[in-house]
PDB file of C-alpha atoms in Angstrom:
ATOM      1  CA  GLY A   1     -13.044  10.891  -6.112  1.00 70.00           C
ATOM      2  CA  GLN A   2     -12.677   9.391  -2.678  1.00 79.00           C
ATOM      3  CA  GLN A   3      -9.645  10.457  -0.702  1.00 87.00           C
ATOM      4  CA  VAL A   4      -8.066   9.548   2.578  1.00 93.00           C
ATOM      5  CA  MET A   5      -6.080  12.388   4.109  1.00 95.00           C
ATOM      6  CA  GLN A   6      -3.296  11.485   6.510  1.00 96.00           C
ATOM      7  CA  ILE A   7      -1.336  13.806   8.799  1.00 97.00           C
ATOM      8  CA  PRO A   8       1.339  14.619   9.665  1.00 97.00           C
ATOM      9  CA  GLN A   9       3.528  13.784   6.662  1.00 95.00           C
ATOM     10  CA  TYR A  10       6.633  13.525   8.854  1.00 96.00           C
ATOM     11  CA  GLN A  11       7.220  13.147  12.576  1.00 97.00           C
ATOM     12  CA  HIS A  12      10.555  13.220  14.360  1.00 97.00           C
ATOM     13  CA  VAL A  13      10.552  12.083  17.980  1.00 97.00           C
ATOM     14  CA  GLN A  14      13.015  11.311  20.710  1.00 98.00           C
ATOM     15  CA  GLU A  15      13.023   7.674  21.761  1.00 98.00           C
ATOM     16  CA  GLY A  16      10.499   7.237  24.552  1.00 98.00           C
ATOM     17  CA  GLU A  17       8.141   9.942  23.298  1.00 98.00           C
ATOM     18  CA  ASP A  18       4.669   9.148  22.027  1.00 98.00           C
ATOM     19  CA  PHE A  19       3.579   9.370  18.395  1.00 98.00           C
ATOM     20  CA  THR A  20       0.188   9.718  16.721  1.00 98.00           C
ATOM     21  CA  THR A  21      -0.888   9.740  13.071  1.00 98.00           C
ATOM     22  CA  TYR A  22      -4.378  10.631  11.904  1.00 98.00           C
ATOM     23  CA  CYS A  23      -6.488   9.699   8.899  1.00 98.00           C
ATOM     24  CA  ASN A  24      -9.620  11.396   7.704  1.00 97.00           C
ATOM     25  CA  SER A  25     -12.170  10.654   4.992  1.00 95.00           C
ATOM     26  CA  SER A  26     -14.907  12.972   3.764  1.00 90.00           C
ATOM     27  CA  THR A  27     -17.282  10.031   3.380  1.00 91.00           C
ATOM     28  CA  THR A  28     -18.093   7.034   5.549  1.00 93.00           C
ATOM     29  CA  LEU A  29     -15.734   4.101   5.366  1.00 94.00           C
ATOM     30  CA  SER A  30     -16.683   0.446   5.416  1.00 93.00           C
ATOM     31  CA  ASN A  31     -13.483  -0.294   7.275  1.00 93.00           C
ATOM     32  CA  ILE A  32      -9.946   1.017   7.592  1.00 96.00           C
ATOM     33  CA  GLN A  33      -6.642  -0.813   7.512  1.00 97.00           C
ATOM     34  CA  TRP A  34      -3.200   0.199   8.787  1.00 98.00           C
ATOM     35  CA  TYR A  35       0.139  -0.775   7.266  1.00 98.00           C
ATOM     36  CA  LYS A  36       3.784  -0.197   8.212  1.00 98.00           C
ATOM     37  CA  GLN A  37       6.613   0.117   5.698  1.00 97.00           C
ATOM     38  CA  ARG A  38      10.149  -0.094   7.037  1.00 96.00           C
ATOM     39  CA  PRO A  39      12.837   1.851   5.145  1.00 93.00           C
ATOM     40  CA  GLY A  40      13.694  -0.035   1.967  1.00 91.00           C
ATOM     41  CA  GLY A  41      10.908  -2.540   2.578  1.00 94.00           C
ATOM     42  CA  HIS A  42       7.350  -3.184   1.549  1.00 96.00           C
ATOM     43  CA  PRO A  43       4.113  -2.349   3.408  1.00 97.00           C
ATOM     44  CA  VAL A  44       3.058  -4.894   5.999  1.00 97.00           C
ATOM     45  CA  PHE A  45      -0.517  -5.170   7.223  1.00 97.00           C
ATOM     46  CA  LEU A  46      -0.958  -4.248  10.891  1.00 98.00           C
ATOM     47  CA  ILE A  47      -4.676  -4.239  11.645  1.00 98.00           C
ATOM     48  CA  GLN A  48      -8.188  -3.720  10.321  1.00 96.00           C
ATOM     49  CA  LEU A  49     -10.919  -1.740  12.101  1.00 97.00           C
ATOM     50  CA  VAL A  50     -14.534  -2.353  11.160  1.00 95.00           C
ATOM     51  CA  LYS A  51     -16.896  -1.173  13.878  1.00 96.00           C
ATOM     52  CA  SER A  52     -17.847   2.374  14.768  1.00 97.00           C
ATOM     53  CA  GLY A  53     -15.798   3.561  17.772  1.00 97.00           C
ATOM     54  CA  GLU A  54     -13.608   0.468  17.707  1.00 97.00           C
ATOM     55  CA  VAL A  55     -10.340   0.502  19.646  1.00 98.00           C
ATOM     56  CA  LYS A  56      -7.699  -2.173  19.217  1.00 98.00           C
ATOM     57  CA  LYS A  57      -4.304  -2.533  20.857  1.00 98.00           C
ATOM     58  CA  GLN A  58      -1.144  -4.294  19.778  1.00 97.00           C
ATOM     59  CA  LYS A  59       1.444  -3.938  22.548  1.00 97.00           C
ATOM     60  CA  ARG A  60       2.425  -0.226  22.446  1.00 98.00           C
ATOM     61  CA  LEU A  61       0.211   0.521  19.414  1.00 98.00           C
ATOM     62  CA  THR A  62      -3.392   1.704  19.843  1.00 98.00           C
ATOM     63  CA  PHE A  63      -5.717   1.982  16.853  1.00 98.00           C
ATOM     64  CA  GLN A  64      -9.019   3.844  16.899  1.00 98.00           C
ATOM     65  CA  PHE A  65     -11.899   4.113  14.445  1.00 98.00           C
ATOM     66  CA  GLY A  66     -14.159   7.140  14.812  1.00 97.00           C
ATOM     67  CA  GLU A  67     -17.815   6.960  15.762  1.00 96.00           C
ATOM     68  CA  ALA A  68     -18.845   8.225  12.326  1.00 96.00           C
ATOM     69  CA  LYS A  69     -16.406   5.831  10.604  1.00 96.00           C
ATOM     70  CA  LYS A  70     -14.765   8.756   8.830  1.00 96.00           C
ATOM     71  CA  ASN A  71     -11.538   9.012  10.776  1.00 97.00           C
ATOM     72  CA  SER A  72      -8.949   6.849  12.452  1.00 98.00           C
ATOM     73  CA  SER A  73      -5.762   7.177  14.431  1.00 98.00           C
ATOM     74  CA  LEU A  74      -2.693   5.170  15.329  1.00 98.00           C
ATOM     75  CA  HIS A  75      -0.942   5.999  18.590  1.00 98.00           C
ATOM     76  CA  ILE A  76       2.413   4.576  19.638  1.00 98.00           C
ATOM     77  CA  THR A  77       3.340   4.851  23.292  1.00 98.00           C
ATOM     78  CA  ALA A  78       6.994   5.274  24.246  1.00 98.00           C
ATOM     79  CA  THR A  79       8.494   4.946  20.779  1.00 98.00           C
ATOM     80  CA  GLN A  80      11.505   2.736  20.157  1.00 98.00           C
ATOM     81  CA  THR A  81      14.001   2.802  17.284  1.00 97.00           C
ATOM     82  CA  THR A  82      12.299  -0.297  15.892  1.00 97.00           C
ATOM     83  CA  ASP A  83       9.175   1.804  15.265  1.00 98.00           C
ATOM     84  CA  VAL A  84      10.943   3.733  12.487  1.00 98.00           C
ATOM     85  CA  GLY A  85       9.149   3.592   9.158  1.00 97.00           C
ATOM     86  CA  THR A  86       6.162   4.955   7.283  1.00 97.00           C
ATOM     87  CA  TYR A  87       2.679   4.235   8.570  1.00 98.00           C
ATOM     88  CA  PHE A  88      -0.155   4.148   6.056  1.00 97.00           C
ATOM     89  CA  CYS A  89      -3.876   4.044   6.582  1.00 97.00           C
ATOM     90  CA  ALA A  90      -6.029   2.584   3.814  1.00 95.00           C
ATOM     91  CA  GLY A  91      -9.746   3.179   3.549  1.00 94.00           C
ATOM     92  CA  ASN A  92     -12.246   0.708   2.210  1.00 91.00           C
ATOM     93  CA  TYR A  93     -15.450   2.229   0.854  1.00 89.00           C
ATOM     94  CA  GLY A  94     -17.119  -1.091   0.138  1.00 80.00           C
ATOM     95  CA  GLY A  95     -19.582  -1.649  -2.650  1.00 71.00           C
ATOM     96  CA  SER A  96     -18.394  -2.702  -6.080  1.00 63.00           C
ATOM     97  CA  GLN A  97     -15.172  -0.718  -5.843  1.00 65.00           C
ATOM     98  CA  GLY A  98     -12.490  -3.335  -5.416  1.00 70.00           C
ATOM     99  CA  ASN A  99      -9.575  -1.278  -4.195  1.00 81.00           C
ATOM    100  CA  LEU A 100      -8.378   0.377  -1.017  1.00 89.00           C
ATOM    101  CA  ILE A 101      -7.627   4.089  -0.932  1.00 91.00           C
ATOM    102  CA  PHE A 102      -4.267   4.656   0.739  1.00 93.00           C
ATOM    103  CA  GLY A 103      -3.312   7.778   2.638  1.00 94.00           C
ATOM    104  CA  LYS A 104       0.060   9.311   1.766  1.00 93.00           C
ATOM    105  CA  GLY A 105       1.578   7.985   4.966  1.00 96.00           C
ATOM    106  CA  THR A 106       3.369   9.411   7.997  1.00 97.00           C
ATOM    107  CA  LYS A 107       7.099   8.890   8.071  1.00 96.00           C
ATOM    108  CA  LEU A 108       8.322   8.367  11.625  1.00 98.00           C
ATOM    109  CA  SER A 109      11.922   8.836  12.644  1.00 97.00           C
ATOM    110  CA  VAL A 110      13.091   8.084  16.178  1.00 97.00           C
ATOM    111  CA  LYS A 111      16.217   9.595  17.657  1.00 95.00           C
ATOM    112  CA  PRO A 112      17.937   7.325  20.173  1.00 93.00           C
TER     113      PRO A 112
ATOM    114  CA  ASP B   1       5.991 -20.786   2.466  1.00 57.00           C
ATOM    115  CA  GLY B   2       3.162 -18.837   0.900  1.00 67.00           C
ATOM    116  CA  GLY B   3       3.803 -15.390  -0.410  1.00 94.00           C
ATOM    117  CA  ILE B   4       4.201 -13.005  -3.281  1.00 97.00           C
ATOM    118  CA  THR B   5       7.273 -13.011  -5.484  1.00 97.00           C
ATOM    119  CA  GLN B   6       8.216 -10.027  -7.588  1.00 98.00           C
ATOM    120  CA  SER B   7      11.012 -10.085 -10.110  1.00 96.00           C
ATOM    121  CA  PRO B   8      13.366  -8.682 -10.966  1.00 96.00           C
ATOM    122  CA  LYS B   9      14.367  -6.684  -7.884  1.00 96.00           C
ATOM    123  CA  TYR B  10      16.053  -4.026 -10.048  1.00 96.00           C
ATOM    124  CA  LEU B  11      15.289  -3.205 -13.665  1.00 94.00           C
ATOM    125  CA  PHE B  12      16.685  -0.703 -16.118  1.00 91.00           C
ATOM    126  CA  ARG B  13      14.766   0.533 -19.125  1.00 87.00           C
ATOM    127  CA  LYS B  14      16.102   2.118 -22.267  1.00 88.00           C
ATOM    128  CA  GLU B  15      14.277   4.861 -24.107  1.00 83.00           C
ATOM    129  CA  GLY B  16      11.420   3.519 -26.217  1.00 86.00           C
ATOM    130  CA  GLN B  17      11.542   0.101 -24.607  1.00 91.00           C
ATOM    131  CA  ASN B  18       8.717  -1.843 -23.017  1.00 94.00           C
ATOM    132  CA  VAL B  19       9.573  -3.791 -19.874  1.00 95.00           C
ATOM    133  CA  THR B  20       7.544  -6.352 -17.945  1.00 96.00           C
ATOM    134  CA  LEU B  21       7.536  -6.782 -14.182  1.00 97.00           C
ATOM    135  CA  SER B  22       6.608 -10.176 -12.842  1.00 98.00           C
ATOM    136  CA  CYS B  23       4.300 -10.863  -9.885  1.00 98.00           C
ATOM    137  CA  GLU B  24       3.431 -14.382  -8.744  1.00 98.00           C
ATOM    138  CA  GLN B  25       1.488 -15.430  -5.648  1.00 98.00           C
ATOM    139  CA  ASN B  26       0.836 -18.836  -4.119  1.00 96.00           C
ATOM    140  CA  LEU B  27      -1.639 -17.628  -1.517  1.00 96.00           C
ATOM    141  CA  ASN B  28      -4.658 -18.669  -3.602  1.00 96.00           C
ATOM    142  CA  HIS B  29      -5.826 -15.047  -3.529  1.00 96.00           C
ATOM    143  CA  ASP B  30      -8.470 -13.832  -5.954  1.00 95.00           C
ATOM    144  CA  ALA B  31      -7.487 -10.157  -5.999  1.00 95.00           C
ATOM    145  CA  MET B  32      -4.183  -8.693  -7.140  1.00 96.00           C
ATOM    146  CA  TYR B  33      -2.925  -5.107  -7.385  1.00 97.00           C
ATOM    147  CA  TRP B  34      -0.098  -3.005  -8.785  1.00 98.00           C
ATOM    148  CA  TYR B  35       1.051   0.165  -7.062  1.00 97.00           C
ATOM    149  CA  ARG B  36       3.638   2.776  -7.888  1.00 97.00           C
ATOM    150  CA  GLN B  37       5.579   4.471  -5.088  1.00 96.00           C
ATOM    151  CA  ASP B  38       7.724   7.552  -5.667  1.00 92.00           C
ATOM    152  CA  PRO B  39      10.224   8.803  -3.041  1.00 83.00           C
ATOM    153  CA  GLY B  40       8.411  10.247  -0.067  1.00 74.00           C
ATOM    154  CA  GLN B  41       5.062   9.476  -1.621  1.00 79.00           C
ATOM    155  CA  GLY B  42       2.249   7.123  -0.830  1.00 86.00           C
ATOM    156  CA  LEU B  43       0.980   4.229  -2.887  1.00 93.00           C
ATOM    157  CA  ARG B  44      -0.755   5.031  -6.143  1.00 93.00           C
ATOM    158  CA  LEU B  45      -2.861   2.320  -7.726  1.00 94.00           C
ATOM    159  CA  ILE B  46      -2.023   1.430 -11.325  1.00 97.00           C
ATOM    160  CA  TYR B  47      -4.275  -1.567 -12.010  1.00 97.00           C
ATOM    161  CA  TYR B  48      -6.141  -4.163 -10.009  1.00 95.00           C
ATOM    162  CA  SER B  49      -7.817  -7.474 -10.739  1.00 95.00           C
ATOM    163  CA  GLN B  50     -10.559  -9.039  -8.679  1.00 93.00           C
ATOM    164  CA  ILE B  51     -10.725 -12.253 -10.655  1.00 93.00           C
ATOM    165  CA  VAL B  52      -8.965 -14.108 -13.456  1.00 95.00           C
ATOM    166  CA  ASN B  53      -9.399 -12.598 -16.929  1.00 95.00           C
ATOM    167  CA  ASP B  54     -10.681  -9.330 -15.534  1.00 95.00           C
ATOM    168  CA  PHE B  55      -8.915  -6.161 -14.412  1.00 96.00           C
ATOM    169  CA  GLN B  56      -9.662  -2.478 -13.842  1.00 95.00           C
ATOM    170  CA  LYS B  57      -7.674   0.716 -14.229  1.00 95.00           C
ATOM    171  CA  GLY B  58      -6.507   2.472 -11.120  1.00 93.00           C
ATOM    172  CA  ASP B  59      -5.636   6.126 -10.699  1.00 91.00           C
ATOM    173  CA  ILE B  60      -2.524   6.160 -12.903  1.00 94.00           C
ATOM    174  CA  ALA B  61      -3.032   3.467 -15.561  1.00 96.00           C
ATOM    175  CA  GLU B  62      -1.775   5.513 -18.528  1.00 96.00           C
ATOM    176  CA  GLY B  63       1.421   4.056 -19.988  1.00 96.00           C
ATOM    177  CA  TYR B  64       0.925   0.686 -18.281  1.00 97.00           C
ATOM    178  CA  SER B  65      -0.760  -2.580 -19.216  1.00 97.00           C
ATOM    179  CA  VAL B  66      -1.552  -5.807 -17.355  1.00 98.00           C
ATOM    180  CA  SER B  67      -2.935  -9.273 -17.922  1.00 98.00           C
ATOM    181  CA  ARG B  68      -4.528 -11.821 -15.591  1.00 98.00           C
ATOM    182  CA  GLU B  69      -4.544 -15.120 -17.459  1.00 97.00           C
ATOM    183  CA  LYS B  70      -3.834 -17.179 -14.371  1.00 97.00           C
ATOM    184  CA  LYS B  71      -4.925 -16.732 -10.771  1.00 97.00           C
ATOM    185  CA  GLU B  72      -1.336 -16.812  -9.575  1.00 97.00           C
ATOM    186  CA  SER B  73       0.131 -14.278 -11.965  1.00 98.00           C
ATOM    187  CA  PHE B  74      -0.420 -10.578 -12.635  1.00 98.00           C
ATOM    188  CA  PRO B  75       2.411  -9.154 -14.790  1.00 98.00           C
ATOM    189  CA  LEU B  76       2.737  -5.422 -15.346  1.00 98.00           C
ATOM    190  CA  THR B  77       4.160  -3.971 -18.569  1.00 97.00           C
ATOM    191  CA  VAL B  78       5.612  -0.485 -18.457  1.00 96.00           C
ATOM    192  CA  THR B  79       5.303   0.773 -22.006  1.00 94.00           C
ATOM    193  CA  SER B  80       7.317   3.404 -23.836  1.00 89.00           C
ATOM    194  CA  ALA B  81       4.292   5.678 -23.450  1.00 88.00           C
ATOM    195  CA  GLN B  82       5.084   5.998 -19.743  1.00 89.00           C
ATOM    196  CA  LYS B  83       7.459   8.974 -19.861  1.00 86.00           C
ATOM    197  CA  ASN B  84       8.461   8.973 -16.218  1.00 91.00           C
ATOM    198  CA  PRO B  85       8.725   5.307 -15.231  1.00 92.00           C
ATOM    199  CA  THR B  86      11.431   5.619 -12.584  1.00 94.00           C
ATOM    200  CA  ALA B  87       9.791   4.425  -9.359  1.00 95.00           C
ATOM    201  CA  PHE B  88       9.371   1.573  -6.903  1.00 96.00           C
ATOM    202  CA  TYR B  89       6.660  -0.843  -8.090  1.00 98.00           C
ATOM    203  CA  LEU B  90       4.776  -2.949  -5.582  1.00 98.00           C
ATOM    204  CA  CYS B  91       2.515  -5.893  -6.288  1.00 98.00           C
ATOM    205  CA  ALA B  92      -0.047  -7.020  -3.711  1.00 97.00           C
ATOM    206  CA  SER B  93      -2.765  -9.614  -3.339  1.00 96.00           C
ATOM    207  CA  SER B  94      -5.726 -10.205  -1.066  1.00 94.00           C
ATOM    208  CA  GLY B  95      -8.151 -13.067  -0.571  1.00 92.00           C
ATOM    209  CA  ARG B  96     -10.877 -10.888  -1.983  1.00 86.00           C
ATOM    210  CA  SER B  97     -11.028  -7.208  -2.726  1.00 81.00           C
ATOM    211  CA  HIS B  98     -11.301  -5.082   0.450  1.00 83.00           C
ATOM    212  CA  GLN B  99      -9.442  -7.686   2.534  1.00 89.00           C
ATOM    213  CA  PRO B 100      -5.947  -6.997   3.936  1.00 93.00           C
ATOM    214  CA  GLN B 101      -3.286  -6.948   1.279  1.00 95.00           C
ATOM    215  CA  HIS B 102      -0.019  -8.877   1.204  1.00 96.00           C
ATOM    216  CA  PHE B 103       2.807  -7.143  -0.638  1.00 97.00           C
ATOM    217  CA  GLY B 104       5.794  -8.404  -2.573  1.00 97.00           C
ATOM    218  CA  ASP B 105       9.297  -7.022  -2.042  1.00 97.00           C
ATOM    219  CA  GLY B 106       8.956  -4.656  -4.991  1.00 97.00           C
ATOM    220  CA  THR B 107      10.841  -3.848  -8.187  1.00 97.00           C
ATOM    221  CA  ARG B 108      12.911  -0.679  -8.579  1.00 96.00           C
ATOM    222  CA  LEU B 109      12.752   0.559 -12.159  1.00 95.00           C
ATOM    223  CA  SER B 110      15.210   3.114 -13.511  1.00 92.00           C
ATOM    224  CA  ILE B 111      15.890   4.728 -16.855  1.00 86.00           C
ATOM    225  CA  LEU B 112      19.229   4.140 -18.603  1.00 82.00           C
TER     226      LEU B 112
END
């Protein structure tokens, strides 16, 4: 079946360092979504990327969608302790399939 | 305020018992989903529904059942056939399938 691979599984950074998580699909995606789950909380939608090569920014967060629409990345510049949590990508393959395929997530910890 | 309400927040199940987790949304969303999350793991899809009176199995439907009699409600029953039910259960909804999902606060289910 379709799978979205996400790496790394864990990332520990010092506050102020950058952080990147990557997602990869073996087949072309219709679009990709990114979610953040704080410890003890529920996933919260961050952004959706639809177009090939698309780049979107939200303050210190930069999201990219690959030219082939098979991979995506989330980059955080100068991490803060408020960035702690697990970041999930979720791939949408379109068609009649009604569900997203979630990656396993990258758990980010930030040392002050 | 619009949103998704899951109840109860914590639930304990005895051996051989069926338990039902509630999920209600007032967002007027067509699609609803149930996910299971185990510690350090991603989101695994149990069931989803794209429209009232219709639902599809996800990746781990065995031992679970759902109904979608009303647009606002998508209850999940964890049956006695589910031998390892201890997990965090998340309900989500979206305007239509493939659109960004809104999550409830989750229900933590444990075995007595």
